[in-house]
mmCIF file of C-alpha atoms in Angstrom:
data_model
loop_
_atom_site.group_PDB
_atom_site.id
_atom_site.type_symbol
_atom_site.label_atom_id
_atom_site.label_comp_id
_atom_site.label_asym_id
_atom_site.label_seq_id
_atom_site.Cartn_x
_atom_site.Cartn_y
_atom_site.Cartn_z
ATOM 1 C CA UNK K 1 0.000 0.000 0.000
ATOM 2 C CA UNK K 2 1.805 3.137 -1.155
ATOM 3 C CA UNK K 3 -0.442 5.649 0.569
ATOM 4 C CA UNK K 4 -3.402 6.589 2.733
ATOM 5 C CA UNK K 5 -6.078 9.170 1.988
ATOM 6 C CA UNK K 6 -7.086 11.265 4.994
ATOM 7 C CA UNK K 7 -10.526 12.823 4.963
ATOM 8 C CA UNK K 8 -12.610 14.392 7.685
ATOM 9 C CA UNK K 9 -16.112 14.936 8.934
ATOM 10 C CA UNK K 10 -15.888 18.661 8.179
ATOM 11 C CA UNK K 11 -13.479 21.500 7.701
ATOM 12 C CA UNK K 12 -11.514 22.670 10.716
ATOM 13 C CA UNK K 13 -11.579 19.340 12.555
ATOM 14 C CA UNK K 14 -7.825 18.705 12.558
ATOM 15 C CA UNK K 15 -6.967 16.805 9.382
ATOM 16 C CA UNK K 16 -3.650 18.608 9.128
ATOM 17 C CA UNK K 17 -2.974 18.198 12.853
ATOM 18 C CA UNK K 18 -3.531 14.451 12.488
ATOM 19 C CA UNK K 19 -1.554 14.192 9.242
ATOM 20 C CA UNK K 20 1.439 15.942 10.802
ATOM 21 C CA UNK K 21 1.187 13.809 13.959
ATOM 22 C CA UNK K 22 1.204 10.690 11.779
ATOM 23 C CA UNK K 23 4.221 11.908 9.804
ATOM 24 C CA UNK K 24 6.111 12.699 13.011
ATOM 25 C CA UNK K 25 5.271 9.321 14.536
ATOM 26 C CA UNK K 26 6.272 7.338 11.463
ATOM 27 C CA UNK K 27 9.490 9.289 10.911
ATOM 28 C CA UNK K 28 10.447 8.745 14.555
ATOM 29 C CA UNK K 29 10.310 5.015 13.863
ATOM 30 C CA UNK K 30 12.421 5.240 10.721
ATOM 31 C CA UNK K 31 9.672 5.229 8.096
ATOM 32 C CA UNK K 32 10.249 7.444 5.073
ATOM 33 C CA UNK K 33 6.904 9.213 4.840
ATOM 34 C CA UNK K 34 5.672 12.062 2.666
ATOM 35 C CA UNK K 35 2.553 14.162 2.918
ATOM 36 C CA UNK K 36 0.405 15.848 0.310
ATOM 37 C CA UNK K 37 -2.169 18.619 0.475
ATOM 38 C CA UNK K 38 -3.295 18.424 -3.160
ATOM 39 C CA UNK K 39 -5.722 21.338 -2.891
ATOM 40 C CA UNK K 40 -5.350 24.227 -0.470
ATOM 41 C CA UNK K 41 -7.791 27.105 -0.127
ATOM 42 C CA UNK K 42 -6.525 30.016 1.903
ATOM 43 C CA UNK K 43 -2.939 31.038 1.260
ATOM 44 C CA UNK K 44 -0.465 33.833 1.834
ATOM 45 C CA UNK K 45 1.694 35.322 -0.873
ATOM 46 C CA UNK K 46 5.386 35.172 0.016
ATOM 47 C CA UNK K 47 7.917 36.590 -2.460
ATOM 48 C CA UNK K 48 5.250 36.484 -5.146
ATOM 49 C CA UNK K 49 4.251 32.840 -4.563
ATOM 50 C CA UNK K 50 1.181 31.450 -2.791
ATOM 51 C CA UNK K 51 1.734 29.127 0.169
ATOM 52 C CA UNK K 52 -0.969 27.276 2.094
ATOM 53 C CA UNK K 53 -0.376 27.011 5.847
ATOM 54 C CA UNK K 54 -1.486 23.359 6.048
ATOM 55 C CA UNK K 55 0.840 22.371 3.200
ATOM 56 C CA UNK K 56 3.734 24.204 4.840
ATOM 57 C CA UNK K 57 3.153 22.329 8.111
ATOM 58 C CA UNK K 58 3.176 19.039 6.211
ATOM 59 C CA UNK K 59 6.358 19.976 4.340
ATOM 60 C CA UNK K 60 8.045 20.994 7.592
ATOM 61 C CA UNK K 61 7.075 17.693 9.240
ATOM 62 C CA UNK K 62 8.594 15.745 6.343
ATOM 63 C CA UNK K 63 11.993 17.256 7.096
ATOM 64 C CA UNK K 64 13.150 17.068 3.476
ATOM 65 C CA UNK K 65 13.771 19.483 0.641
ATOM 66 C CA UNK K 66 10.893 18.250 -1.508
ATOM 67 C CA UNK K 67 9.568 20.965 -3.806
ATOM 68 C CA UNK K 68 6.529 22.711 -2.348
ATOM 69 C CA UNK K 69 4.519 22.407 -5.578
ATOM 70 C CA UNK K 70 4.862 18.632 -5.422
ATOM 71 C CA UNK K 71 3.117 18.640 -2.053
ATOM 72 C CA UNK K 72 0.507 21.264 -2.917
ATOM 73 C CA UNK K 73 -0.145 21.408 -6.681
ATOM 74 C CA UNK K 74 -3.296 23.542 -6.357
ATOM 75 C CA UNK K 75 -3.065 26.548 -4.052
ATOM 76 C CA UNK K 76 -5.601 29.365 -3.903
ATOM 77 C CA UNK K 77 -5.546 32.622 -1.953
ATOM 78 C CA UNK K 78 -9.159 33.020 -0.751
ATOM 79 C CA UNK K 79 -10.273 30.766 2.154
ATOM 80 C CA UNK K 80 -13.399 29.575 0.360
ATOM 81 C CA UNK K 81 -14.676 26.309 -1.079
ATOM 82 C CA UNK K 82 -12.053 24.952 -3.518
ATOM 83 C CA UNK K 83 -14.411 24.924 -6.481
ATOM 84 C CA UNK K 84 -15.174 28.624 -5.958
ATOM 85 C CA UNK K 85 -11.491 29.500 -5.491
ATOM 86 C CA UNK K 86 -10.582 27.556 -8.644
ATOM 87 C CA UNK K 87 -13.308 29.259 -10.664
ATOM 88 C CA UNK K 88 -12.147 32.683 -9.492
ATOM 89 C CA UNK K 89 -8.561 31.820 -10.442
ATOM 90 C CA UNK K 90 -9.587 30.397 -13.821
ATOM 91 C CA UNK K 91 -8.037 27.049 -12.913
ATOM 92 C CA UNK K 92 -9.365 23.531 -13.464
ATOM 93 C CA UNK K 93 -8.461 21.073 -10.713
ATOM 94 C CA UNK K 94 -7.369 17.901 -12.493
ATOM 95 C CA UNK K 95 -7.069 14.648 -10.519
ATOM 96 C CA UNK K 96 -4.623 13.305 -13.127
ATOM 97 C CA UNK K 97 -2.136 16.050 -12.235
ATOM 98 C CA UNK K 98 -2.496 15.261 -8.536
ATOM 99 C CA UNK K 99 -1.948 11.582 -9.280
ATOM 100 C CA UNK K 100 1.265 12.417 -11.156
ATOM 101 C CA UNK K 101 2.570 14.311 -8.124
ATOM 102 C CA UNK K 102 1.588 11.419 -5.864
ATOM 103 C CA UNK K 103 3.450 8.949 -8.065
ATOM 104 C CA UNK K 104 6.595 11.096 -7.944
ATOM 105 C CA UNK K 105 6.511 11.095 -4.140
ATOM 106 C CA UNK K 106 5.724 7.380 -4.126
ATOM 107 C CA UNK K 107 9.003 6.682 -5.931
ATOM 108 C CA UNK K 108 11.032 8.255 -3.123
ATOM 109 C CA UNK K 109 9.084 7.510 0.051
ATOM 110 C CA UNK K 110 7.789 4.371 1.773
ATOM 111 C CA UNK K 111 4.360 5.898 2.374
ATOM 112 C CA UNK K 112 2.462 8.969 1.163
ATOM 113 C CA UNK K 113 -0.291 10.514 3.299
ATOM 114 C CA UNK K 114 -2.743 12.507 1.179
ATOM 115 C CA UNK K 115 -4.864 15.019 3.069
ATOM 116 C CA UNK K 116 -8.150 16.019 1.497
ATOM 117 C CA UNK K 117 -9.767 19.426 1.745
ATOM 118 C CA UNK K 118 -12.962 20.051 3.691
ATOM 119 C CA UNK K 119 -15.157 16.969 3.997
ATOM 120 C CA UNK K 120 -15.616 13.832 1.894
ATOM 121 C CA UNK K 121 -18.019 15.449 -0.599
ATOM 122 C CA UNK K 122 -16.449 18.912 -0.658
ATOM 123 C CA UNK K 123 -16.589 20.132 -4.286
ATOM 124 C CA UNK K 124 -13.446 20.647 -6.338
ATOM 125 C CA UNK K 125 -15.523 21.720 -9.343
ATOM 126 C CA UNK K 126 -19.196 21.629 -10.302
ATOM 127 C CA UNK K 127 -18.797 17.924 -11.107
ATOM 128 C CA UNK K 128 -15.765 16.814 -9.064
ATOM 129 C CA UNK K 129 -15.600 16.148 -5.314
ATOM 130 C CA UNK K 130 -12.943 15.087 -2.835
ATOM 131 C CA UNK K 131 -14.415 11.580 -3.041
ATOM 132 C CA UNK K 132 -13.646 11.507 -6.778
ATOM 133 C CA UNK K 133 -10.045 12.463 -6.043
ATOM 134 C CA UNK K 134 -9.734 9.632 -3.507
ATOM 135 C CA UNK K 135 -11.136 7.210 -6.082
ATOM 136 C CA UNK K 136 -8.604 8.420 -8.662
ATOM 137 C CA UNK K 137 -5.751 7.689 -6.252
ATOM 138 C CA UNK K 138 -7.387 4.396 -5.163
ATOM 139 C CA UNK K 139 -6.129 4.601 -1.589
ATOM 140 C CA UNK K 140 -7.591 3.281 1.661
ATOM 141 C CA UNK K 141 -9.398 6.073 3.498
ATOM 142 C CA UNK K 142 -8.972 7.165 7.104
ATOM 143 C CA UNK K 143 -11.623 9.494 8.520
ATOM 144 C CA UNK K 144 -10.730 12.121 11.100
ATOM 145 C CA UNK K 145 -13.565 12.862 13.510
ATOM 146 C CA UNK K 146 -13.377 16.111 15.401
ATOM 147 C CA UNK K 147 -14.895 15.271 18.778
ATOM 148 C CA UNK K 148 -17.361 18.083 19.403
ATOM 149 C CA UNK K 149 -21.072 18.766 19.299
ATOM 150 C CA UNK K 150 -22.502 17.481 16.001
ATOM 151 C CA UNK K 151 -19.768 14.934 15.339
ATOM 152 C CA UNK K 152 -22.049 11.906 15.720
ATOM 153 C CA UNK K 153 -24.174 12.874 12.735
ATOM 154 C CA UNK K 154 -21.216 14.031 10.642
ATOM 155 C CA UNK K 155 -19.171 10.903 11.354
ATOM 156 C CA UNK K 156 -22.058 8.538 10.639
ATOM 157 C CA UNK K 157 -22.886 10.230 7.331
ATOM 158 C CA UNK K 158 -19.248 10.444 6.216
ATOM 159 C CA UNK K 159 -18.445 6.814 7.023
ATOM 160 C CA UNK K 160 -21.577 5.662 5.190
ATOM 161 C CA UNK K 161 -20.657 7.758 2.143
ATOM 162 C CA UNK K 162 -17.110 6.351 2.071
ATOM 163 C CA UNK K 163 -18.374 2.777 2.270
ATOM 164 C CA UNK K 164 -21.139 3.400 -0.279
ATOM 165 C CA UNK K 165 -18.570 4.775 -2.725
ATOM 166 C CA UNK K 166 -16.816 1.415 -2.754
ATOM 167 C CA UNK K 167 -13.649 2.770 -1.168
ATOM 168 C CA UNK K 168 -11.735 0.933 1.534
ATOM 169 C CA UNK K 169 -12.811 2.521 4.825
ATOM 170 C CA UNK K 170 -9.630 1.744 6.728
ATOM 171 C CA UNK K 171 -10.649 3.282 10.029
ATOM 172 C CA UNK K 172 -11.173 6.498 11.919
ATOM 173 C CA UNK K 173 -9.256 8.741 14.258
ATOM 174 C CA UNK K 174 -10.752 10.650 17.157
ATOM 175 C CA UNK K 175 -9.283 14.126 17.448
ATOM 176 C CA UNK K 176 -10.131 16.114 20.575
ATOM 177 C CA UNK K 177 -10.415 19.478 18.861
ATOM 178 C CA UNK K 178 -11.901 21.138 21.928
ATOM 179 C CA UNK K 179 -10.645 20.891 25.470
ATOM 180 C CA UNK K 180 -13.132 19.371 27.927
ATOM 181 C CA UNK K 181 -15.746 18.565 25.280
ATOM 182 C CA UNK K 182 -18.995 17.811 27.089
ATOM 183 C CA UNK K 183 -19.905 14.096 26.985
ATOM 184 C CA UNK K 184 -16.789 13.230 24.960
ATOM 185 C CA UNK K 185 -16.649 9.728 26.485
ATOM 186 C CA UNK K 186 -20.257 9.018 25.576
ATOM 187 C CA UNK K 187 -19.683 10.326 22.057
ATOM 188 C CA UNK K 188 -16.717 8.012 21.557
ATOM 189 C CA UNK K 189 -18.683 5.045 22.888
ATOM 190 C CA UNK K 190 -21.498 5.733 20.429
ATOM 191 C CA UNK K 191 -19.084 6.089 17.490
ATOM 192 C CA UNK K 192 -17.405 2.783 18.332
ATOM 193 C CA UNK K 193 -20.830 1.168 18.129
ATOM 194 C CA UNK K 194 -22.097 3.076 15.102
ATOM 195 C CA UNK K 195 -18.932 2.765 13.004
ATOM 196 C CA UNK K 196 -18.502 -0.888 14.023
ATOM 197 C CA UNK K 197 -14.857 -0.404 14.954
ATOM 198 C CA UNK K 198 -12.854 1.402 17.640
ATOM 199 C CA UNK K 199 -10.740 4.396 16.606
ATOM 200 C CA UNK K 200 -7.264 3.646 15.302
ATOM 201 C CA UNK K 201 -6.118 6.050 17.974
ATOM 202 C CA UNK K 202 -7.289 9.116 19.825
ATOM 203 C CA UNK K 203 -5.327 12.334 19.802
ATOM 204 C CA UNK K 204 -5.813 14.273 23.001
ATOM 205 C CA UNK K 205 -6.326 18.002 22.929
ATOM 206 C CA UNK K 206 -3.049 19.862 22.470
ATOM 207 C CA UNK K 207 -2.285 23.488 21.795
ATOM 208 C CA UNK K 208 0.477 22.628 19.342
ATOM 209 C CA UNK K 209 1.282 19.699 17.108
ATOM 210 C CA UNK K 210 4.740 19.266 18.631
ATOM 211 C CA UNK K 211 3.303 18.719 22.106
ATOM 212 C CA UNK K 212 2.416 15.075 21.437
ATOM 213 C CA UNK K 213 4.593 12.825 23.595
ATOM 214 C CA UNK K 214 7.041 10.177 22.450
ATOM 215 C CA UNK K 215 4.747 7.449 23.813
ATOM 216 C CA UNK K 216 1.822 8.871 21.837
ATOM 217 C CA UNK K 217 3.936 8.945 18.687
ATOM 218 C CA UNK K 218 4.924 5.309 19.201
ATOM 219 C CA UNK K 219 1.257 4.375 19.672
ATOM 220 C CA UNK K 220 0.294 6.185 16.478
ATOM 221 C CA UNK K 221 3.089 4.473 14.544
ATOM 222 C CA UNK K 222 2.145 1.020 15.855
ATOM 223 C CA UNK K 223 -1.514 1.466 14.925
ATOM 224 C CA UNK K 224 -0.608 2.707 11.454
ATOM 225 C CA UNK K 225 1.796 -0.174 10.878
ATOM 226 C CA UNK K 226 -0.945 -2.623 11.878
ATOM 227 C CA UNK K 227 -3.355 -0.840 9.538
ATOM 228 C CA UNK K 228 -0.917 -1.018 6.637
ATOM 229 C CA UNK K 229 -0.274 -4.724 7.291
ATOM 230 C CA UNK K 230 -4.000 -5.489 7.440
ATOM 231 C CA UNK K 231 -4.731 -3.606 4.211
ATOM 232 C CA UNK K 232 -1.892 -5.317 2.367
ATOM 233 C CA UNK K 233 -2.987 -8.744 3.648
ATOM 234 C CA UNK K 234 -6.588 -8.174 2.535
ATOM 235 C CA UNK K 235 -5.404 -7.080 -0.885
ATOM 236 C CA UNK K 236 -3.533 -10.347 -1.487
#
């Protein structure tokens, strides 16, 4: 399995936080891992070039000199839905181009983590969604659930949509996006039942990505290695 596609129940629920935590954990255990943010909406112009904050965090976590454009082939300035940003920029988001960038990273790294934008059905054009991009790459899908009010509905709908699309729903990650979320334990218990599987791991609330402990990174790496082994075994 050359990669994993990371989607989420919504925007702003910690997909990048989780992606970076996964990269850090895997690198700490000697795995050569790359990250991609194929489409980024919301960027700053630095020396005449647009840079997306999420993509920069991913690039920094990789710790290599990989070209930024390889990680983030589509970058738009306004923090709006990608299909609107692309229309305003006069750009067509093409999954084939993203796949080419993925394949280049795949040649150098053991594993490529591809972070989607928004939620599973977020539009990339009037006809194209994030789900279509995941299908193009044909990767197992991990769903990030931001544990907060409303997550039960969002997680249930997203997991059902992933499974209905025929993609490999490889598991979910609980991300405590808010400190002291009311009834967080009960929410997790319901999601274990509803999604028919426990979370791959739970990331506790932190103020910064780097504040995850070495033990937490080892746990993340172990769970991901088990996931990769299970996916490869099922594919044989």
